[in-house]
mmCIF file of C-alpha atoms in Angstrom:
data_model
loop_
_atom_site.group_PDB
_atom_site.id
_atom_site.type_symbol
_atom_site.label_atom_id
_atom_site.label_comp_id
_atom_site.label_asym_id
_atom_site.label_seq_id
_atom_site.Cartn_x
_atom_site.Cartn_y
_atom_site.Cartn_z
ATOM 1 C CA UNK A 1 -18.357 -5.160 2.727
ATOM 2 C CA UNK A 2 -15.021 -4.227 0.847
ATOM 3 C CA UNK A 3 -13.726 -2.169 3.468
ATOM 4 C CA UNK A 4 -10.796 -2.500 6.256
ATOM 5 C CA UNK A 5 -11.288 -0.483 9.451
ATOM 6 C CA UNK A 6 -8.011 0.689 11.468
ATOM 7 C CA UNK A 7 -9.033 2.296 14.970
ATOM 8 C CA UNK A 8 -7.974 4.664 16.297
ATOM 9 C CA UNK A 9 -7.768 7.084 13.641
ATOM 10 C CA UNK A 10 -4.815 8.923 15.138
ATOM 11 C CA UNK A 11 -2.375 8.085 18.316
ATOM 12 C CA UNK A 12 -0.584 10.022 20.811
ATOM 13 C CA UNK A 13 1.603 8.367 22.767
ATOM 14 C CA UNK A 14 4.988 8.540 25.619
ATOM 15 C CA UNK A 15 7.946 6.492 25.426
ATOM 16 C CA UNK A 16 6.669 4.994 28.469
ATOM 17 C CA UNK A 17 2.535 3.649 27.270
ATOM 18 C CA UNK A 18 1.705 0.789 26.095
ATOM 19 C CA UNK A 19 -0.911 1.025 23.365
ATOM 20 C CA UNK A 20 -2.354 -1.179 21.105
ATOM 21 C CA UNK A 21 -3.896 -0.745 17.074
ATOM 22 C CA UNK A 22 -6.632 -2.604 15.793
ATOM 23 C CA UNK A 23 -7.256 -3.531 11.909
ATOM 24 C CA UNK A 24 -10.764 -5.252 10.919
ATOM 25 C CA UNK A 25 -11.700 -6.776 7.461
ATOM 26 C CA UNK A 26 -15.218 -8.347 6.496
ATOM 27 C CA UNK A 27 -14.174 -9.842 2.939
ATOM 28 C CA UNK A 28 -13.525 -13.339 4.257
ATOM 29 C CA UNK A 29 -9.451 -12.819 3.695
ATOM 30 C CA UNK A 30 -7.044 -14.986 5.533
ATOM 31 C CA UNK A 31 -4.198 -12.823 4.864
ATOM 32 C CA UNK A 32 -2.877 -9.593 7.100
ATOM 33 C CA UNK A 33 -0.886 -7.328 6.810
ATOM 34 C CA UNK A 34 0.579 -4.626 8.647
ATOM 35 C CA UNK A 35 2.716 -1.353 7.261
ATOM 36 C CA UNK A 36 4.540 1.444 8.331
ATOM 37 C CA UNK A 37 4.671 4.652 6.246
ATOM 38 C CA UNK A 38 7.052 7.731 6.868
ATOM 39 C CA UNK A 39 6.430 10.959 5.107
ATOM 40 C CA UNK A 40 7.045 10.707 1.002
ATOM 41 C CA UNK A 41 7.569 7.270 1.098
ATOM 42 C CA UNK A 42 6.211 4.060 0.296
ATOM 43 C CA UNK A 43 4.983 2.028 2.459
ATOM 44 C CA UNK A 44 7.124 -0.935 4.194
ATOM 45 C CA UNK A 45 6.092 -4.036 5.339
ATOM 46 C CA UNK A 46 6.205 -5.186 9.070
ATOM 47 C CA UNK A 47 4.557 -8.210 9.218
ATOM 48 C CA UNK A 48 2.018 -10.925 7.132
ATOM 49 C CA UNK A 49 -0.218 -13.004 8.771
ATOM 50 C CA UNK A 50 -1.563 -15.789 6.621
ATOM 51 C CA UNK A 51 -4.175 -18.012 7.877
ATOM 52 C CA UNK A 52 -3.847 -16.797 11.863
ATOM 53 C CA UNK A 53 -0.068 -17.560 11.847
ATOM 54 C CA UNK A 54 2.691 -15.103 11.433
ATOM 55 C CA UNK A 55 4.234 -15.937 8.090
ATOM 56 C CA UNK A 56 6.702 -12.967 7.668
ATOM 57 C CA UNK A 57 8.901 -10.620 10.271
ATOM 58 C CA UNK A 58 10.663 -8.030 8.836
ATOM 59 C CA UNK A 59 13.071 -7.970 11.278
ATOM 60 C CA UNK A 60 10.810 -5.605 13.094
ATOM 61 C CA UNK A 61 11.721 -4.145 16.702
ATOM 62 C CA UNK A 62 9.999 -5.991 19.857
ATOM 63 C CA UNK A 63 8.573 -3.186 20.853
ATOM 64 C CA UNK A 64 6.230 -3.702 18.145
ATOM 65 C CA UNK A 65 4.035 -7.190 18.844
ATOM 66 C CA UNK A 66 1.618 -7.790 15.942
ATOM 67 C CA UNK A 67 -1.599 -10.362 17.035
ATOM 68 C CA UNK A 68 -4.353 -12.130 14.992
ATOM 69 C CA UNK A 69 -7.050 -13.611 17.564
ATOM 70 C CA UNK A 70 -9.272 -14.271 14.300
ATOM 71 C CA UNK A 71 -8.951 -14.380 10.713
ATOM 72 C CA UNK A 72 -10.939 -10.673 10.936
ATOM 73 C CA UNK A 73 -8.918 -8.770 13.527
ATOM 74 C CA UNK A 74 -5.364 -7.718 13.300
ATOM 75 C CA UNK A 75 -3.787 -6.001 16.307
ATOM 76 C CA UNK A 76 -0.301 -4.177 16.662
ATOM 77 C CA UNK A 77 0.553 -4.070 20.482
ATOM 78 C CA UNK A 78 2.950 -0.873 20.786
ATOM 79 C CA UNK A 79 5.395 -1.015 23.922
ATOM 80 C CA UNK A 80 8.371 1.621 24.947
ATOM 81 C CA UNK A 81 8.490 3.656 21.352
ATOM 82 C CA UNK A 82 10.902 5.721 20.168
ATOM 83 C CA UNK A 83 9.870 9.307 18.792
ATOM 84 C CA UNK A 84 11.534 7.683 15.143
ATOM 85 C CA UNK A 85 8.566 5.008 15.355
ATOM 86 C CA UNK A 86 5.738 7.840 14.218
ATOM 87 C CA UNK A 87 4.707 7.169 11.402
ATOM 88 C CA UNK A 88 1.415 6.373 9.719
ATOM 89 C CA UNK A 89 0.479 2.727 9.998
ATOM 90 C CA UNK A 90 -1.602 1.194 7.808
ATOM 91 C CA UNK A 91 -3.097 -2.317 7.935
ATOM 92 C CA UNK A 92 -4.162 -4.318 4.595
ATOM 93 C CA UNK A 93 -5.701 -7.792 3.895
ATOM 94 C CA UNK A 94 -5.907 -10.261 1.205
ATOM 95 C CA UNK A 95 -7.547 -13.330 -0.470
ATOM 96 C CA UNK A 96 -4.463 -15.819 0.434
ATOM 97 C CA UNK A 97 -3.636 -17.472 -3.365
ATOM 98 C CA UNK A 98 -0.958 -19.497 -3.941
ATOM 99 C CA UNK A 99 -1.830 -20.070 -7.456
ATOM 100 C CA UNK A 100 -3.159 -16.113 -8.678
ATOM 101 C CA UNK A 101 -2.245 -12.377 -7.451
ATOM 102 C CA UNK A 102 -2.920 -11.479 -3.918
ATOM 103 C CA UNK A 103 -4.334 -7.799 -4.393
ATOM 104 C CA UNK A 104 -3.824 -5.669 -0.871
ATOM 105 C CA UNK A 105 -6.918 -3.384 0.507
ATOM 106 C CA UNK A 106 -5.428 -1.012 2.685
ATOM 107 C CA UNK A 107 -7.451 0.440 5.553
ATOM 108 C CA UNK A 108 -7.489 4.270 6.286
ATOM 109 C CA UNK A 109 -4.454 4.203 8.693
ATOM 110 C CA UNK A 110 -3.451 4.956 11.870
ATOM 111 C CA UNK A 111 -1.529 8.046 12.939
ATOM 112 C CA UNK A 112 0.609 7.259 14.996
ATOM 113 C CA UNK A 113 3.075 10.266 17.257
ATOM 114 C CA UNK A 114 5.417 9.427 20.354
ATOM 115 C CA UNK A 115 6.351 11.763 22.482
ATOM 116 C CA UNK B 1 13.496 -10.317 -6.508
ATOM 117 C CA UNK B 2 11.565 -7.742 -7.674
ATOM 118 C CA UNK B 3 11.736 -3.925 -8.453
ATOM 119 C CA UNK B 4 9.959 -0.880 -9.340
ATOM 120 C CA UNK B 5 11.688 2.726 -10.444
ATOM 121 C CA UNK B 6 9.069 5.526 -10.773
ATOM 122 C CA UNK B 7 10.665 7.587 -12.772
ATOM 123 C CA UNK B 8 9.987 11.594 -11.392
ATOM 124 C CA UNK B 9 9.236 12.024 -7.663
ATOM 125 C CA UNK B 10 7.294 15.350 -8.472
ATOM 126 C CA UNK B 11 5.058 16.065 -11.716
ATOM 127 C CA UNK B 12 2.968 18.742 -12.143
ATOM 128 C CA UNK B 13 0.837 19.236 -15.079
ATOM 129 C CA UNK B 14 -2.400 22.160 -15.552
ATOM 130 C CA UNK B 15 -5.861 21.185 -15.273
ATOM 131 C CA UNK B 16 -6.929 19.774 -18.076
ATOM 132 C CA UNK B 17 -3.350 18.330 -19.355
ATOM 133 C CA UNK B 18 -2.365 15.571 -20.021
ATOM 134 C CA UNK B 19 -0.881 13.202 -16.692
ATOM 135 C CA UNK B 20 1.373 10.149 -17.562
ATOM 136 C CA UNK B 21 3.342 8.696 -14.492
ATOM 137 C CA UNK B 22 5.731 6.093 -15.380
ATOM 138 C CA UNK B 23 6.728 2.665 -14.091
ATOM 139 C CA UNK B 24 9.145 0.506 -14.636
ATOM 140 C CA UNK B 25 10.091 -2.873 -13.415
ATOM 141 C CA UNK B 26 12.376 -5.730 -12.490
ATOM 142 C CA UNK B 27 11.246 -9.176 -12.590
ATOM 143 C CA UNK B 28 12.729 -12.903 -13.489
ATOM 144 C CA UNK B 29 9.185 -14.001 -13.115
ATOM 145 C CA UNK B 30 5.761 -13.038 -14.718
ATOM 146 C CA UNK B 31 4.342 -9.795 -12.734
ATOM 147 C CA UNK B 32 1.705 -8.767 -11.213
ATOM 148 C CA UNK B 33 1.475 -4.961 -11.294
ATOM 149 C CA UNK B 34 -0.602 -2.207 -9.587
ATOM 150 C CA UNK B 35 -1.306 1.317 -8.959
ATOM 151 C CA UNK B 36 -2.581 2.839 -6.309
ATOM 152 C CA UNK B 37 -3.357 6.399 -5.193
ATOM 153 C CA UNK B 38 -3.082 7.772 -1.869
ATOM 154 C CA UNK B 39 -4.526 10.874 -0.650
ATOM 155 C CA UNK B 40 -3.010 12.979 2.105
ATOM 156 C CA UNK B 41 -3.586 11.407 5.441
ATOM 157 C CA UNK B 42 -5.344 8.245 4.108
ATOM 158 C CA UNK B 43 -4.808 4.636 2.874
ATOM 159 C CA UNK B 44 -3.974 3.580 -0.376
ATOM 160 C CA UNK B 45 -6.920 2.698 -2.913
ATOM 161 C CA UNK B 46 -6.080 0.770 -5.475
ATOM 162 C CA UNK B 47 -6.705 2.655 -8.993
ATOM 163 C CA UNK B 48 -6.168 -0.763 -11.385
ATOM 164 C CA UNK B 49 -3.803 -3.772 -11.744
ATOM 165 C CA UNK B 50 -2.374 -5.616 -14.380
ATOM 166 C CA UNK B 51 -2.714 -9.734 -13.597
ATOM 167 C CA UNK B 52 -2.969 -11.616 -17.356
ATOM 168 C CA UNK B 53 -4.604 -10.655 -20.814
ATOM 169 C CA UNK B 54 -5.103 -7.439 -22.238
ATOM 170 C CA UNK B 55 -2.380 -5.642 -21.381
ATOM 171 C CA UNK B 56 -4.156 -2.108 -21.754
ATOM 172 C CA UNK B 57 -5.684 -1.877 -18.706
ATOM 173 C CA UNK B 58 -8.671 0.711 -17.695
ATOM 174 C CA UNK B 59 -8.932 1.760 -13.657
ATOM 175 C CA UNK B 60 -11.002 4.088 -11.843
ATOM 176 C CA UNK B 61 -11.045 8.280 -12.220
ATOM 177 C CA UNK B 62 -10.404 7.992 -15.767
ATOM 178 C CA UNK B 63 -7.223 6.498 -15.377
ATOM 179 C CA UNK B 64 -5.360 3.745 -17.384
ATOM 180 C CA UNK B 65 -2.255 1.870 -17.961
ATOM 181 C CA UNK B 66 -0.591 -0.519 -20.507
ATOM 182 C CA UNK B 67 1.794 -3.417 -19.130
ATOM 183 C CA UNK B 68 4.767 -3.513 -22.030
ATOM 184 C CA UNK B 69 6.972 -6.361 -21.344
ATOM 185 C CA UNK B 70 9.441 -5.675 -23.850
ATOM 186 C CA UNK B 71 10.062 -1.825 -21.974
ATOM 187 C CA UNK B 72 9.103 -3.690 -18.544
ATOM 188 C CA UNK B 73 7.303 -0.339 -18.001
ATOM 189 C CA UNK B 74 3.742 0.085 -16.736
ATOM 190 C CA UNK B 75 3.160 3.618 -16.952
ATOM 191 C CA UNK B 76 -0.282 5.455 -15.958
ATOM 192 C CA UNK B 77 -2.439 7.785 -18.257
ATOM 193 C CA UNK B 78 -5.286 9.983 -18.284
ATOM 194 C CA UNK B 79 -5.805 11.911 -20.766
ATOM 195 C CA UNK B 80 -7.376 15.404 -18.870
ATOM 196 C CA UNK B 81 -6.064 16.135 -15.246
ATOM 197 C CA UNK B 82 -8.367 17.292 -12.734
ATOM 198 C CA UNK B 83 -7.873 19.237 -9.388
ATOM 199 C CA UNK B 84 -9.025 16.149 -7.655
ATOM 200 C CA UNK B 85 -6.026 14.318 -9.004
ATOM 201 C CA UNK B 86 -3.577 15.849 -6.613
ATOM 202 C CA UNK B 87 -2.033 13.116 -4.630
ATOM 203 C CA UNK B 88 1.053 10.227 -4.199
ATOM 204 C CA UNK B 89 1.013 7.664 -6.252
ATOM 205 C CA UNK B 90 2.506 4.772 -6.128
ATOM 206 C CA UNK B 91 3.356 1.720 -8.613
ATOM 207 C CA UNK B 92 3.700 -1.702 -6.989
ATOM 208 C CA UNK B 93 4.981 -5.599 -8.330
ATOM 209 C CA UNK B 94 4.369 -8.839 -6.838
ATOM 210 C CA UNK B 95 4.570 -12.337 -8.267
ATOM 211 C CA UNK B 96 1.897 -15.328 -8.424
ATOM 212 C CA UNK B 97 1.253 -16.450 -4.799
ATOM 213 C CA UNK B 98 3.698 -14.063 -3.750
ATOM 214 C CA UNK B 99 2.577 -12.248 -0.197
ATOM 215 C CA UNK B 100 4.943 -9.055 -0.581
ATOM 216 C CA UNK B 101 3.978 -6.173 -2.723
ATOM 217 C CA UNK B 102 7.349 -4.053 -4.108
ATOM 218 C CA UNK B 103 6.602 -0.521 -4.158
ATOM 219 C CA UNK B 104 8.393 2.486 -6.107
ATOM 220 C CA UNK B 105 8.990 5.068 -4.285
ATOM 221 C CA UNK B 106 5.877 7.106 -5.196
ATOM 222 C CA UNK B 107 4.988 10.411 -7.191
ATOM 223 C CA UNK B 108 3.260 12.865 -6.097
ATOM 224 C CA UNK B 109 1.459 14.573 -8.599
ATOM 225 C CA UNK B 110 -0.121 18.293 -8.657
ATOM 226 C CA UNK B 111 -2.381 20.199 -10.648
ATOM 227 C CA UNK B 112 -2.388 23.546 -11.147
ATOM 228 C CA UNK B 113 -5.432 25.553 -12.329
#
């Protein structure tokens, strides 16, 4: 299995819900990450789990609350959005290698709109 | 730190053209390089990379790319363009055991018939 899974596939949500994105990888990677994307951009970074444990921040908002209960499941927990946060958000995992390349597969995406 | 400059937010070429999508990069330290293709509303797949060795590298779709240090450019090929083509694509860098991938900030390339 050399997919990742992102449910659900697109979000609605008020300024007021609490919501929460999953991301799911079977390749035995202990690295996570998740992304946002705007429109005609690249993707940025929000945060890198390696190993369970939250290894990078971006300086991210709160409102955003990223989760590893196992090295398979990434979760974002969204809380009190701003319209600005939709976006597409994509998760992505990794072999973790210190001593080689760490190539990123990127699930689907989730769609993300506040209201 | 790292960089990548994708030189040409918007090409367009005809079916049947040739495509060529160019890279170029910043790095103190050996690179790892990538491309990947995303399709509207999807992830990114990754099309081929460039780790160590040959430095003319073949990907899927008929695409390919050669790492020249001396230009620190990486740019994508393929030598006929099909409708299918149509899509962003992006060129990333990272280093060995690095977790961060740099991205450019994409093309998006169409095809007209």
């Amino acid at each position: 299995d050399t997919e990742v899974t992102q449910t659900p596939k697109h979000l609605v949500m008020g300024m007021t819900n609490k919501k929460s994105l999953k991301c799911e990888q079977h390749m035995g990677h202990r690295a996570m990450y998740w992304y946002k994307q705007k429109a005609k951009k690249p993707p940025e970074l929000m945060f890198v789990y390696s190993y369970e444990k939250l290894s990078i921040n971006e300086s991210v908002p709160s409102r955003f609350s990223p989760e590893c209960p196992n090295s398979s499941l990434l979760n974002l927990h969204l809380h009190a959005l701003q319209p600005e946060d939709s976006a597409l958000y994509l998760c992505a995992s990794s072999q973790e290698s210190s001593g080689g390349y760490n190539e990123q597969f990127f699930g689907p995406g989730t769609r993300l709109t506040v209201l | 730190a790292q960089s990548v400059t994708q030189l040409g937010s918007h090409v367009s070429v005809s079916e049947g053209a040739l495509v060529l999508l160019r890279c170029n990069y910043s790095s103190s330290v050996p690179p790892y390089l990538f491309w990947y293709v995303q399709y509207p509303n999807q992830g990114l797949q990754l099309l081929l990379k460039y780790t160590t060795g040959a430095t003319l590298v073949k990907g899927i779709n008929g695409f390919e790319a050669e790492f020249k240090k001396s230009e620190t450019s990486f740019h994508l090929t393929k030598p006929s363009a099909h409708m299918s083509d149509a899509a962003e694509y992006f060129c990333a860098v990272s280093t060995q055991g690095a977790q961060k991938l740099v991205f450019g900030q994409g093309t998006r390339l169409t095809i007209n018939p």
